[in-house]
Short mmCIF file of N, CA, C and O in Angstrom, two decimals:
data_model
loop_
_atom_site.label_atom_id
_atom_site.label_comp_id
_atom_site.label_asym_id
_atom_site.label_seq_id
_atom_site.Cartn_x
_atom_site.Cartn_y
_atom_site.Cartn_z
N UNK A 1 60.34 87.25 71.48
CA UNK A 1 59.54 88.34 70.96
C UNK A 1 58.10 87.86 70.84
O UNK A 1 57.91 86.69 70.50
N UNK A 2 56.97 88.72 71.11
CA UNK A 2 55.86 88.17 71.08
C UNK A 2 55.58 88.23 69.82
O UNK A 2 56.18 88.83 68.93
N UNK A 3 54.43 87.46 69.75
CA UNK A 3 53.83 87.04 68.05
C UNK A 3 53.05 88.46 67.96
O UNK A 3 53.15 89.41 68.73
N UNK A 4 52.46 88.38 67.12
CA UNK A 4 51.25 89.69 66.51
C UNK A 4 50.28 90.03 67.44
O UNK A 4 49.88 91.05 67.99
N UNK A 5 49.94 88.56 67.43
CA UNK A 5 48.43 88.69 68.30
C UNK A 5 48.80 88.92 69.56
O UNK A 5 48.45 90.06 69.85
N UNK A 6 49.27 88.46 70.35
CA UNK A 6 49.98 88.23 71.68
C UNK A 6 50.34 89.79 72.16
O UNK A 6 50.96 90.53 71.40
N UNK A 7 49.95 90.19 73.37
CA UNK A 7 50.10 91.62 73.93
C UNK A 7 51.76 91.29 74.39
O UNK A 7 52.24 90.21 74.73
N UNK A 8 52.50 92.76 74.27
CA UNK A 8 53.93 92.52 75.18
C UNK A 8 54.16 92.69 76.29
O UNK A 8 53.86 93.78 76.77
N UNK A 9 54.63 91.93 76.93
CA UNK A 9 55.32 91.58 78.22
C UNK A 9 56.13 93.09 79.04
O UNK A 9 57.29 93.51 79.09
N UNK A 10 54.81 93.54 79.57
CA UNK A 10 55.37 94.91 80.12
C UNK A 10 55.81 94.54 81.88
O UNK A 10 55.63 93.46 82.44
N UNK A 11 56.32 95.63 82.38
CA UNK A 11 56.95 95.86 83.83
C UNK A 11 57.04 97.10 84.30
O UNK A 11 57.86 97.91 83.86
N UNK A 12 56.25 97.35 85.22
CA UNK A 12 56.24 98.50 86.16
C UNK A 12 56.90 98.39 86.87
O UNK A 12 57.18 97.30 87.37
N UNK A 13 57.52 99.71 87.29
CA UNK A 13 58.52 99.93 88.67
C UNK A 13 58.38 101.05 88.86
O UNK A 13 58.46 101.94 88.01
N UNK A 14 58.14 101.16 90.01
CA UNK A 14 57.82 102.11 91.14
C UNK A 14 59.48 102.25 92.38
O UNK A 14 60.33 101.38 92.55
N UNK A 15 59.42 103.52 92.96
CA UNK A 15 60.13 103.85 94.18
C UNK A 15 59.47 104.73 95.10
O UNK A 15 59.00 105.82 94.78
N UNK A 16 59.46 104.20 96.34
CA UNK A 16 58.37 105.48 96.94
C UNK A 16 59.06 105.79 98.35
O UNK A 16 59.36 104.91 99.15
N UNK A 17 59.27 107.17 98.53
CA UNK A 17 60.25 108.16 99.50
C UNK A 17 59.15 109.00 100.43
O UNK A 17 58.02 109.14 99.97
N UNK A 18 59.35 109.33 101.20
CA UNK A 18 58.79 109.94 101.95
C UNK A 18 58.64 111.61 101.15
O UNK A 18 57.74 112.40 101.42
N UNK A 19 59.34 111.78 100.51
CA UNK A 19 59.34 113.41 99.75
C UNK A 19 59.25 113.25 98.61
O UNK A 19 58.84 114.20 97.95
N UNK A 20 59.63 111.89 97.87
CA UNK A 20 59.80 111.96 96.21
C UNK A 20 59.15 110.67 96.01
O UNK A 20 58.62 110.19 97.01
N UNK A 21 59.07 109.88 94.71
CA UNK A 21 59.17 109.35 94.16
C UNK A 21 59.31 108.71 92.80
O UNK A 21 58.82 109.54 92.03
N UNK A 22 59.55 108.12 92.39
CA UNK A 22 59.83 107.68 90.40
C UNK A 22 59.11 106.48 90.26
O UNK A 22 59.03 105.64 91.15
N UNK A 23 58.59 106.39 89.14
CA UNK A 23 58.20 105.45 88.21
C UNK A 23 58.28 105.32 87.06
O UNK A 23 58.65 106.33 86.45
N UNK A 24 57.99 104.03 86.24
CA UNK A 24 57.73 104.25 84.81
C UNK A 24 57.02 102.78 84.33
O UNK A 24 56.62 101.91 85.11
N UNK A 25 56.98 102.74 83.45
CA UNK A 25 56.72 101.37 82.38
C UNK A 25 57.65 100.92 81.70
O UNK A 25 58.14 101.87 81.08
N UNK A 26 58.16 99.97 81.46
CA UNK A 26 59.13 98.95 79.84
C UNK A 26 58.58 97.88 79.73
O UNK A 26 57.68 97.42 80.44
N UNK A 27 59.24 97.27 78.55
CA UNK A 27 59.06 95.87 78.28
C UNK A 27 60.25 95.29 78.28
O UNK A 27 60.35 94.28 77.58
N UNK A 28 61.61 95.79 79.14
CA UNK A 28 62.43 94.89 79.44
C UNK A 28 62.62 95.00 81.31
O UNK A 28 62.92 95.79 82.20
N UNK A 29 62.16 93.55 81.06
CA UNK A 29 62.40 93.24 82.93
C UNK A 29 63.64 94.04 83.39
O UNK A 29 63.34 95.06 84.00
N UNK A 30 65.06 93.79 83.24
CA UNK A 30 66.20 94.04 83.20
C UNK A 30 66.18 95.63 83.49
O UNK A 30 66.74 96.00 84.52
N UNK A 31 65.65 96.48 82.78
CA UNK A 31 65.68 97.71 82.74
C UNK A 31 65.22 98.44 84.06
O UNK A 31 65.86 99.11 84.87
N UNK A 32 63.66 97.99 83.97
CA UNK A 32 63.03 97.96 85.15
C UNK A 32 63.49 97.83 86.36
O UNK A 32 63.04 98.47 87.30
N UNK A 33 64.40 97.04 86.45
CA UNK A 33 65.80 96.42 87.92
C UNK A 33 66.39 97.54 88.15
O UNK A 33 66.49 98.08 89.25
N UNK A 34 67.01 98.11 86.59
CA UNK A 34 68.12 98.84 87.14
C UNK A 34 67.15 100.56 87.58
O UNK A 34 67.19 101.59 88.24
N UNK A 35 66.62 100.00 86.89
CA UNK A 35 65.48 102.22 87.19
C UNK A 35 65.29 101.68 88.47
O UNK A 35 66.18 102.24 89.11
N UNK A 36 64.73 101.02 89.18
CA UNK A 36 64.33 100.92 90.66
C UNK A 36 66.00 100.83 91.38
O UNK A 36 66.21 101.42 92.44
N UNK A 37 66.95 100.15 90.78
CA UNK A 37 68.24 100.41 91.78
C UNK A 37 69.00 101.71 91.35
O UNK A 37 69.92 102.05 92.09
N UNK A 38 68.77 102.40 90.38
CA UNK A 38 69.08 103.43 90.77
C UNK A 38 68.63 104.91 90.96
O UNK A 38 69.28 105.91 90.65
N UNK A 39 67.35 104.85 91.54
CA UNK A 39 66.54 105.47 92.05
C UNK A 39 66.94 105.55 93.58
O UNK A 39 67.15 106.58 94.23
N UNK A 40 67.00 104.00 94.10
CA UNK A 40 67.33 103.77 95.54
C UNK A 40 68.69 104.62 95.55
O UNK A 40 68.54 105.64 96.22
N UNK A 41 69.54 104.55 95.19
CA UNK A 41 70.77 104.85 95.06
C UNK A 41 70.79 106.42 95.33
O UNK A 41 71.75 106.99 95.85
N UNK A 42 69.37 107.21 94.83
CA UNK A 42 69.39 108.75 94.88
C UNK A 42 68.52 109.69 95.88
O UNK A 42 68.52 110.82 96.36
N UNK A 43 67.77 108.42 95.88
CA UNK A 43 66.48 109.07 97.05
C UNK A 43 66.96 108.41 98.33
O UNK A 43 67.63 107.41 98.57
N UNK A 44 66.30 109.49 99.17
CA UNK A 44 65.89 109.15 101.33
C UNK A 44 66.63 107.91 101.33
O UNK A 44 66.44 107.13 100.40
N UNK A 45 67.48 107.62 102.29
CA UNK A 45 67.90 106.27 102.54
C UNK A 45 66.71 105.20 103.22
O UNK A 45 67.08 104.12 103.69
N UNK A 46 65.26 105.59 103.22
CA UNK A 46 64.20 104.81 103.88
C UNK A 46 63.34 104.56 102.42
O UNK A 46 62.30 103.91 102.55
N UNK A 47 63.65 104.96 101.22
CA UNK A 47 62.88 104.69 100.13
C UNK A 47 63.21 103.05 99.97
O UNK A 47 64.29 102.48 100.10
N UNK A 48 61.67 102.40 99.59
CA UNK A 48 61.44 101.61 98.88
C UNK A 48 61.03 101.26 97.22
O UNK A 48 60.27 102.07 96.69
N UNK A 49 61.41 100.38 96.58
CA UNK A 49 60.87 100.03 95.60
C UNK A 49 60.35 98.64 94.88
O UNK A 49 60.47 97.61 95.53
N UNK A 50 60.01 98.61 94.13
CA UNK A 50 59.04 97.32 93.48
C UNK A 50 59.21 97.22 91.68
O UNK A 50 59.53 98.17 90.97
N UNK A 51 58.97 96.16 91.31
CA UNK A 51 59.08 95.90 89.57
C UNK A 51 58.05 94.74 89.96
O UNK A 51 58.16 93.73 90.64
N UNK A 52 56.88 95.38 89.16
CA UNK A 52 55.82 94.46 89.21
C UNK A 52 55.38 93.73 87.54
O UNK A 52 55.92 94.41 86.67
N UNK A 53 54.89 93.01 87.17
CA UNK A 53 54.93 92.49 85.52
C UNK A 53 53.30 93.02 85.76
O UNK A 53 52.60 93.02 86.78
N UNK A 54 53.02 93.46 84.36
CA UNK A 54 51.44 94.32 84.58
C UNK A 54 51.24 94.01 83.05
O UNK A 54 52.23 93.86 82.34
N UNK A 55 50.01 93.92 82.54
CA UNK A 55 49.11 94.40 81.53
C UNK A 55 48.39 95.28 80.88
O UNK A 55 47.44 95.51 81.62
N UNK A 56 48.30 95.87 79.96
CA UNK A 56 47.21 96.76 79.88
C UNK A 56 45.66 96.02 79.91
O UNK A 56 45.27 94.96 79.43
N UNK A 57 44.88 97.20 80.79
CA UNK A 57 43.73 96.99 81.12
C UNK A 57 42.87 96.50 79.97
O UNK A 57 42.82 97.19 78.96
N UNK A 58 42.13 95.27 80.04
CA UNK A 58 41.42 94.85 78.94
C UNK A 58 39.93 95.88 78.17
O UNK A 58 39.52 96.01 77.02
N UNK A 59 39.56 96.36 79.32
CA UNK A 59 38.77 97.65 78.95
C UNK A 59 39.22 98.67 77.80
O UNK A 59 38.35 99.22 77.13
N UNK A 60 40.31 98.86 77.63
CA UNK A 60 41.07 100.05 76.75
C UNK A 60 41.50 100.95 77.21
O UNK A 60 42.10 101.70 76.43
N UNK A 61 41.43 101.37 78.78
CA UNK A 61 41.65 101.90 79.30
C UNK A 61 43.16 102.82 79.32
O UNK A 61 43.84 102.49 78.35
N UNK A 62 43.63 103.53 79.91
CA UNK A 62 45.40 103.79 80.12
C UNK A 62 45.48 103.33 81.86
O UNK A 62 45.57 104.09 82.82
N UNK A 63 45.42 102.14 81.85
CA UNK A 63 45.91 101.73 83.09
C UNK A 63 46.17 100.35 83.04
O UNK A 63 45.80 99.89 81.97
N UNK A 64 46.67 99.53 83.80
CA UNK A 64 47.37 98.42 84.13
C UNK A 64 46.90 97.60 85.25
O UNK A 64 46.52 97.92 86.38
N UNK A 65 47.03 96.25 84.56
CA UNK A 65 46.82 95.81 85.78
C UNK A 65 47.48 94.53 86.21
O UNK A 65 47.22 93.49 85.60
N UNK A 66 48.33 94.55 87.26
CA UNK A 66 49.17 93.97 88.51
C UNK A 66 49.03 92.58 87.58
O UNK A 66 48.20 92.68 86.68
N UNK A 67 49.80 91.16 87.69
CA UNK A 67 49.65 90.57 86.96
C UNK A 67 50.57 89.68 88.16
O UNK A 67 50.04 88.64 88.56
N UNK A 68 52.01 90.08 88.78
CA UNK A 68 52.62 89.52 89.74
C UNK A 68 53.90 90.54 90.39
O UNK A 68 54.32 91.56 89.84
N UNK A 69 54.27 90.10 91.39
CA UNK A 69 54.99 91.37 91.99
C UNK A 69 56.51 90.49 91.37
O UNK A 69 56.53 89.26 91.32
N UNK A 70 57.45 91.16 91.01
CA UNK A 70 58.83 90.37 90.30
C UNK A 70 59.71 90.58 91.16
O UNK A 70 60.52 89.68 91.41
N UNK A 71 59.76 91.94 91.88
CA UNK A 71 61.24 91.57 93.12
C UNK A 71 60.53 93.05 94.13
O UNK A 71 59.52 93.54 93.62
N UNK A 72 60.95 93.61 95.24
CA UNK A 72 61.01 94.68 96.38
C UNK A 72 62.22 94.53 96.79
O UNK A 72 62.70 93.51 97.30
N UNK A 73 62.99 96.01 96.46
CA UNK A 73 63.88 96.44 96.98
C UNK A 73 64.06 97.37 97.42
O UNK A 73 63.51 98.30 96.83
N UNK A 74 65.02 97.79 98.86
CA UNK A 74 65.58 98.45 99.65
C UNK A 74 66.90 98.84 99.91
O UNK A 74 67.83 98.03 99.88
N UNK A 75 67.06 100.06 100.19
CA UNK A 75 68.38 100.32 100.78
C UNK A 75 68.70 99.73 102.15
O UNK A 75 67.75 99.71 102.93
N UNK A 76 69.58 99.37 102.49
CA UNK A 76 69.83 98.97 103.62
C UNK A 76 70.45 99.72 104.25
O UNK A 76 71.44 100.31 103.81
N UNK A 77 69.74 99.93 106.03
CA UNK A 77 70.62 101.46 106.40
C UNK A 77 71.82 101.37 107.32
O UNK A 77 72.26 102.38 107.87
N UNK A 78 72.37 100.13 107.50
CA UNK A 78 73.26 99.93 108.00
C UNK A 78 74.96 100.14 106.61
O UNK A 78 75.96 100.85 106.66
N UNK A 79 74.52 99.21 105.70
CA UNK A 79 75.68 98.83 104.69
C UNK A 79 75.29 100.40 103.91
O UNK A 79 75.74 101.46 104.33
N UNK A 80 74.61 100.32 103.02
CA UNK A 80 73.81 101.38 102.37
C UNK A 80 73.49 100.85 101.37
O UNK A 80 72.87 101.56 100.59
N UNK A 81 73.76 99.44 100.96
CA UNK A 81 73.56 98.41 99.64
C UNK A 81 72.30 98.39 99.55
O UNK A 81 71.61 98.56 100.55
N UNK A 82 71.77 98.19 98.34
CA UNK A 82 70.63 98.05 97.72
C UNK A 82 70.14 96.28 98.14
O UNK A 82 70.92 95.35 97.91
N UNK A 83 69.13 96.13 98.60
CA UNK A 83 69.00 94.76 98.92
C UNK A 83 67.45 94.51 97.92
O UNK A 83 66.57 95.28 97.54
N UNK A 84 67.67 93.18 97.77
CA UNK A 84 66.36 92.89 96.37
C UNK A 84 65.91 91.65 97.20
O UNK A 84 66.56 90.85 97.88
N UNK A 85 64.45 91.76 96.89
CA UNK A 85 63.51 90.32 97.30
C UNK A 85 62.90 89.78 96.05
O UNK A 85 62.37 90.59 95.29
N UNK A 86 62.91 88.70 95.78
CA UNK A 86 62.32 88.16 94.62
C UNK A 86 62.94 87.53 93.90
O UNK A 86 63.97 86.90 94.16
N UNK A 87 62.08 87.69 92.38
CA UNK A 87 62.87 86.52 91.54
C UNK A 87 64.34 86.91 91.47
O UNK A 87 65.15 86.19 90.88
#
């Protein structure tokens, strides 16, 4: 758990379809995994997705910023399995 001072450990994930796509924000990595696998699971069998670890913008802004990419995953169109790159 982070201390007081210390900002929390957020994660974006994204899925992106040729007709649709989903996203969101958490602060559990884990979660993030499963919203991007089962997104794949519902959208275009050519959708991709990503769980990237992000920050809020030091400006104050409402935006984020990229910090490291954590895994890219795909459906695979042969099996139809969800395939993951990364950590």
């Amino acid at each position: 758990m982070p201390g007081i001072n210390e900002p929390p450990t957020l994660y974006a994930w994204d899925v992106r379809a040729a007709d649709a796509g989903r996203s969101g924000v958490t602060d559990d990595r884990d979660a993030a995994i499963r919203h991007v696998h089962q997104a794949l699971r519902c959208i275009d069998s050519r959708a991709s997705g990503e769980v990237r670890r992000v920050a809020l913008a030091p400006d104050g802004s409402a935006a984020y910023i990229d910090l490291r990419t954590v895994g890219e995953a795909w459906r695979d169109a042969a099996t139809g399995a969800i395939v993951w790159r990364g950590e």
